[in-house]
PDB file of C-alpha atoms in Angstrom:
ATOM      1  CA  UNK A 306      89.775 164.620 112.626  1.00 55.00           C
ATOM      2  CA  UNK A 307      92.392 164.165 109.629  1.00 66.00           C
ATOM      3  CA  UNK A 308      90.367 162.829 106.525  1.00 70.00           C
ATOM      4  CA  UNK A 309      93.131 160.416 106.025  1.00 68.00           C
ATOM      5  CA  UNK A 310      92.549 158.302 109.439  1.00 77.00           C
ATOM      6  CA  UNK A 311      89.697 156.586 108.515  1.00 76.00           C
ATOM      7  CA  UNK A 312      91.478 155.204 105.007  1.00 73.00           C
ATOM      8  CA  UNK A 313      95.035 154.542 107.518  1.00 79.00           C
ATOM      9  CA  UNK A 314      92.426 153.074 109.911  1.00 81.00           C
ATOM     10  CA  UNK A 315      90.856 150.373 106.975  1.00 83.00           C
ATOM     11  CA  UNK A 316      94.273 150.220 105.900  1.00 81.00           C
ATOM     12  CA  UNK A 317      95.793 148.679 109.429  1.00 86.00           C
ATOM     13  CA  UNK A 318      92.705 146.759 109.773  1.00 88.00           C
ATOM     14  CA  UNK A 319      93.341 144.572 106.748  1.00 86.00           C
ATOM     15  CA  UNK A 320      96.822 144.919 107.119  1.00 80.00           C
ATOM     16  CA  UNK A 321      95.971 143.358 110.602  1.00 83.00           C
ATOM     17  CA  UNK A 322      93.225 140.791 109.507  1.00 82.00           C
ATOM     18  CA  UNK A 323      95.262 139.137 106.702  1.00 82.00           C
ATOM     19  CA  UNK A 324      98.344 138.557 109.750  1.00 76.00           C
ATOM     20  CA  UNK A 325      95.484 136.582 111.520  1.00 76.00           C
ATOM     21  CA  UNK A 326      94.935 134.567 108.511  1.00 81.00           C
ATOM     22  CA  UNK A 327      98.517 133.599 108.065  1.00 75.00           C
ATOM     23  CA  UNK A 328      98.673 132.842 111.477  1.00 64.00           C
ATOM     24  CA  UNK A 329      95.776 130.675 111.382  1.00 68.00           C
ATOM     25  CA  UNK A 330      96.979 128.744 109.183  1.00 67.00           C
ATOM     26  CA  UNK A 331     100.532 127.987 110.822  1.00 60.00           C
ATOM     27  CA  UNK A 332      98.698 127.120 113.652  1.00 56.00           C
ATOM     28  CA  UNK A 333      96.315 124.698 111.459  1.00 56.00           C
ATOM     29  CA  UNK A 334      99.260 123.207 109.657  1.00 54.00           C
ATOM     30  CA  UNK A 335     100.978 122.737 113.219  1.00 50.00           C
ATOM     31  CA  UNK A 336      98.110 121.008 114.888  1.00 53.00           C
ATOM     32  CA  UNK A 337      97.087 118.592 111.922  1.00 53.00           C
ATOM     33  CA  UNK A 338     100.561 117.522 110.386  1.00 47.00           C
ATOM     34  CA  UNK A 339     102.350 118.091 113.727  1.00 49.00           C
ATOM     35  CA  UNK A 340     104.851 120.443 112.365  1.00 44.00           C
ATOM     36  CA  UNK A 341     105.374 119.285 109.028  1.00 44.00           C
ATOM     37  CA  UNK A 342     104.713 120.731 105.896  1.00 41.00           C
ATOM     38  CA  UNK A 343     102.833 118.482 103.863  1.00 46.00           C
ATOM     39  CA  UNK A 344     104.891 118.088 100.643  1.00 46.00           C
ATOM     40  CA  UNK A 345     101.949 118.917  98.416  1.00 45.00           C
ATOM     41  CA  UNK A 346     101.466 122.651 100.293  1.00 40.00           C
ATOM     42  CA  UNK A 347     104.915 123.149  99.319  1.00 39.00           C
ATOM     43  CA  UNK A 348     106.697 125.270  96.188  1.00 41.00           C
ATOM     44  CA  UNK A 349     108.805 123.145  94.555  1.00 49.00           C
ATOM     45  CA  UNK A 350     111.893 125.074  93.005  1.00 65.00           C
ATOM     46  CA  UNK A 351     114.327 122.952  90.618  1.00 81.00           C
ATOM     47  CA  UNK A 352     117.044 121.577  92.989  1.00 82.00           C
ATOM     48  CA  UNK A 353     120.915 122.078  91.805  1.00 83.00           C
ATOM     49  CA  UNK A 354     123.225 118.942  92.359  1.00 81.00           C
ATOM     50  CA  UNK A 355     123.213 117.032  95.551  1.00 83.00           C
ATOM     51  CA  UNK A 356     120.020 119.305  97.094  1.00 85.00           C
ATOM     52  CA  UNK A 357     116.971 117.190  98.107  1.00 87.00           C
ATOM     53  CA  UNK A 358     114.264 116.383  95.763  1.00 87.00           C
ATOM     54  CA  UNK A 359     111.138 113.884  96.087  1.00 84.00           C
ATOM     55  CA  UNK A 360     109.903 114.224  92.335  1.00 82.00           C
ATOM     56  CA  UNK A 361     111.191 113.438  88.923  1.00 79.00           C
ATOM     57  CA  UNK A 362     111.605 116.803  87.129  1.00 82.00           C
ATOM     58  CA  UNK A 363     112.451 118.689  90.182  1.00 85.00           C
ATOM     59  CA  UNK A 364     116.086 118.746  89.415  1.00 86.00           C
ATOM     60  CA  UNK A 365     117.898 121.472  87.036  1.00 83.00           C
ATOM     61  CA  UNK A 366     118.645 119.926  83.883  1.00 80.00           C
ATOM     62  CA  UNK A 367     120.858 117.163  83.259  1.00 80.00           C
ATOM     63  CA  UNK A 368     120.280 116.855  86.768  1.00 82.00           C
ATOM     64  CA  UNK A 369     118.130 113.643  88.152  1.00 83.00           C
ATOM     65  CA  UNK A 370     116.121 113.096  90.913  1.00 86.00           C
ATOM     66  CA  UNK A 371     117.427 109.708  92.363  1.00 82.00           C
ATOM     67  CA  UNK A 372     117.044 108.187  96.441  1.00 82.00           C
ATOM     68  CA  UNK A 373     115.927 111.648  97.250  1.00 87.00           C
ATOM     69  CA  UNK A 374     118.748 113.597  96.176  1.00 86.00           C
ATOM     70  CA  UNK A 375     119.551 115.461  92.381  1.00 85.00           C
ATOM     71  CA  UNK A 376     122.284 113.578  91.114  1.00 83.00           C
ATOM     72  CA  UNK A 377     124.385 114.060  88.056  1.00 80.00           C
ATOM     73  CA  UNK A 378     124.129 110.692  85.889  1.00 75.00           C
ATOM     74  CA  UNK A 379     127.264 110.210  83.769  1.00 69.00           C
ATOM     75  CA  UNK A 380     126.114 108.290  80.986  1.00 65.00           C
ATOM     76  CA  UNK A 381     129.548 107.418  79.206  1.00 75.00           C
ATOM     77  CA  UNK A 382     132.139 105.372  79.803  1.00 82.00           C
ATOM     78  CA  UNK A 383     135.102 106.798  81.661  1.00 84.00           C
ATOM     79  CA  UNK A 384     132.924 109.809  83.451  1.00 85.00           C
ATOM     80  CA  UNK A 385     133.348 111.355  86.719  1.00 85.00           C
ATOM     81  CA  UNK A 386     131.413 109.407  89.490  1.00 84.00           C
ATOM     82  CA  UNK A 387     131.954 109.273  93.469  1.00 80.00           C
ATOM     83  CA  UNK A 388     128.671 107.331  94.668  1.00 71.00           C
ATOM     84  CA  UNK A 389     126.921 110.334  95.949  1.00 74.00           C
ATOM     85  CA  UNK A 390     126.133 113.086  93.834  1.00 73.00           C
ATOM     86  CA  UNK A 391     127.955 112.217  90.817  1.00 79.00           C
ATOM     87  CA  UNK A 392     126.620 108.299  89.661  1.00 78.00           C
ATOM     88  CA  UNK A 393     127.168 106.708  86.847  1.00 82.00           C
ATOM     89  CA  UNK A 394     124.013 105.843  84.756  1.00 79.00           C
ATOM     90  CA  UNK A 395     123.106 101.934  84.570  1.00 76.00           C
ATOM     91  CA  UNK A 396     125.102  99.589  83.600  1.00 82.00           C
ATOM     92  CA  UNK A 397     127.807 101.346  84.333  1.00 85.00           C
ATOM     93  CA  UNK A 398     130.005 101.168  87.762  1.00 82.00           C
ATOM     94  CA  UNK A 399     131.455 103.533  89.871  1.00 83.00           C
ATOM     95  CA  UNK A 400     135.299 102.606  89.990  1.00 81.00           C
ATOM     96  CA  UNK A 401     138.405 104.933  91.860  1.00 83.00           C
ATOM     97  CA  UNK A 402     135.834 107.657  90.713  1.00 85.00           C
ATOM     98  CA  UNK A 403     135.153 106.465  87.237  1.00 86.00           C
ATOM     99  CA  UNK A 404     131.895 105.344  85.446  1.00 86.00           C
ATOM    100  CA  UNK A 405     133.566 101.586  84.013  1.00 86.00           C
ATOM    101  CA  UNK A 406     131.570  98.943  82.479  1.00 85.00           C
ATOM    102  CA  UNK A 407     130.835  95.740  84.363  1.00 85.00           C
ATOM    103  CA  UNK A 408     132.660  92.757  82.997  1.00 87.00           C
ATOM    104  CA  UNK A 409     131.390  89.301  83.550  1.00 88.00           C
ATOM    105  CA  UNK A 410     133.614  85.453  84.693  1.00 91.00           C
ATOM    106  CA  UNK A 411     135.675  84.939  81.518  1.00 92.00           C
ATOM    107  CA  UNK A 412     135.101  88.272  80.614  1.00 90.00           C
ATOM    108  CA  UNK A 413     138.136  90.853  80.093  1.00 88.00           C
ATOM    109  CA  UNK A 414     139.093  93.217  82.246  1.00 86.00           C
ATOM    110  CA  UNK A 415     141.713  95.989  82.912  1.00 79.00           C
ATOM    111  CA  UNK A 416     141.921  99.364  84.391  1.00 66.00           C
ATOM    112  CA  UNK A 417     143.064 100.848  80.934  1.00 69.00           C
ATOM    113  CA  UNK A 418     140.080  99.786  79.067  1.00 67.00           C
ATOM    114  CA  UNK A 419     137.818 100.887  81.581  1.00 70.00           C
ATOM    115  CA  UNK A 420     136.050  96.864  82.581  1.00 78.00           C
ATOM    116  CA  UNK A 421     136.128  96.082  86.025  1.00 84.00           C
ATOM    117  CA  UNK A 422     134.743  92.937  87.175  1.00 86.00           C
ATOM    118  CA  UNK A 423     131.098  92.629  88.392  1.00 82.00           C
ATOM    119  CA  UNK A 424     129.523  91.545  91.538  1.00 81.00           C
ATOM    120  CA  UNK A 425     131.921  89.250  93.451  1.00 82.00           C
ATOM    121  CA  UNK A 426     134.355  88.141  90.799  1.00 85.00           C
ATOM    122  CA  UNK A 427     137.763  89.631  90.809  1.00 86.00           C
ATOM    123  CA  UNK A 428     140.537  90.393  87.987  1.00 86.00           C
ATOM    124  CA  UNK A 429     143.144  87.911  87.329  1.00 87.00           C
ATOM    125  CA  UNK A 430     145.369  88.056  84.348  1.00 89.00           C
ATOM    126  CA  UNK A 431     142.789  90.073  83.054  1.00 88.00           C
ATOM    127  CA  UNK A 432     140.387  87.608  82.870  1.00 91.00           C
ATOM    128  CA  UNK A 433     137.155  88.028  85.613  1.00 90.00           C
ATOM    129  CA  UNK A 434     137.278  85.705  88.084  1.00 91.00           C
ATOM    130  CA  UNK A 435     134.560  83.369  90.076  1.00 89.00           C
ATOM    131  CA  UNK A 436     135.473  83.412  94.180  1.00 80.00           C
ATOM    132  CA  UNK A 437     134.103  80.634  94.460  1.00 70.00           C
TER     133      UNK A 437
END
């Protein structure tokens, strides 16, 4: 008998005892969430823009965690925006893919100054509009 096999015997042993563990486990996480990881067993790494996210902070910086997806916020006035991972920070509007301010009835408006009109009103003559 080699004087090494009982140390490579020990050696597979744990090596063989710590793969029932893991498996164990699956199989416990399996049976009692029914195949879901619950989120608080989970690593969270800092998501990049448009990845999924479920807490604030879990984005990479400027990123934002926001309806479950890290979102760039542009916080001025005539920023990049198209409604999904790219949004324009409140008050501001997403307009043809523009962050715009939101102009008010009897308010101005005009696609050079960057005011669109809010809500249901409309742009006449450059004044917002009422539909009603």
């Amino acid at each position: 008998m080699n004087r090494d096999e009982p140390v490579q015997s020990m050696a597979r042993t744990f090596v063989y005892a710590i793969l029932l563990i893991i498996a164990s486990v699956a199989v416990f996480n399996v049976i009692i969430y029914e195949g879901e990881v619950p989120s608080f067993l989970t690593v969270y790494g800092l998501g990049g823009i448009g990845d999924a996210c479920d807490l604030p902070g879990a984005c990479v910086e400027p990123l934002q965690c926001m309806s479950g997806m890290c979102v760039l916020l542009e916080t001025e006035k005539g920023g990049r925006c198209n409604h999904e991972d790219l949004q324009c920070a409140s008050p501001l509007l997403c307009h043809n893919s523009l962050c715009k301010e939101r102009a008010g009835v009897g308010e101005s408006c005009d696609e050079r100054s960057m005011n669109v009109c809010a809500g249901d009103s409309f742009c006449l003559d450059g004044v917002c509009r009422s539909q009603v």
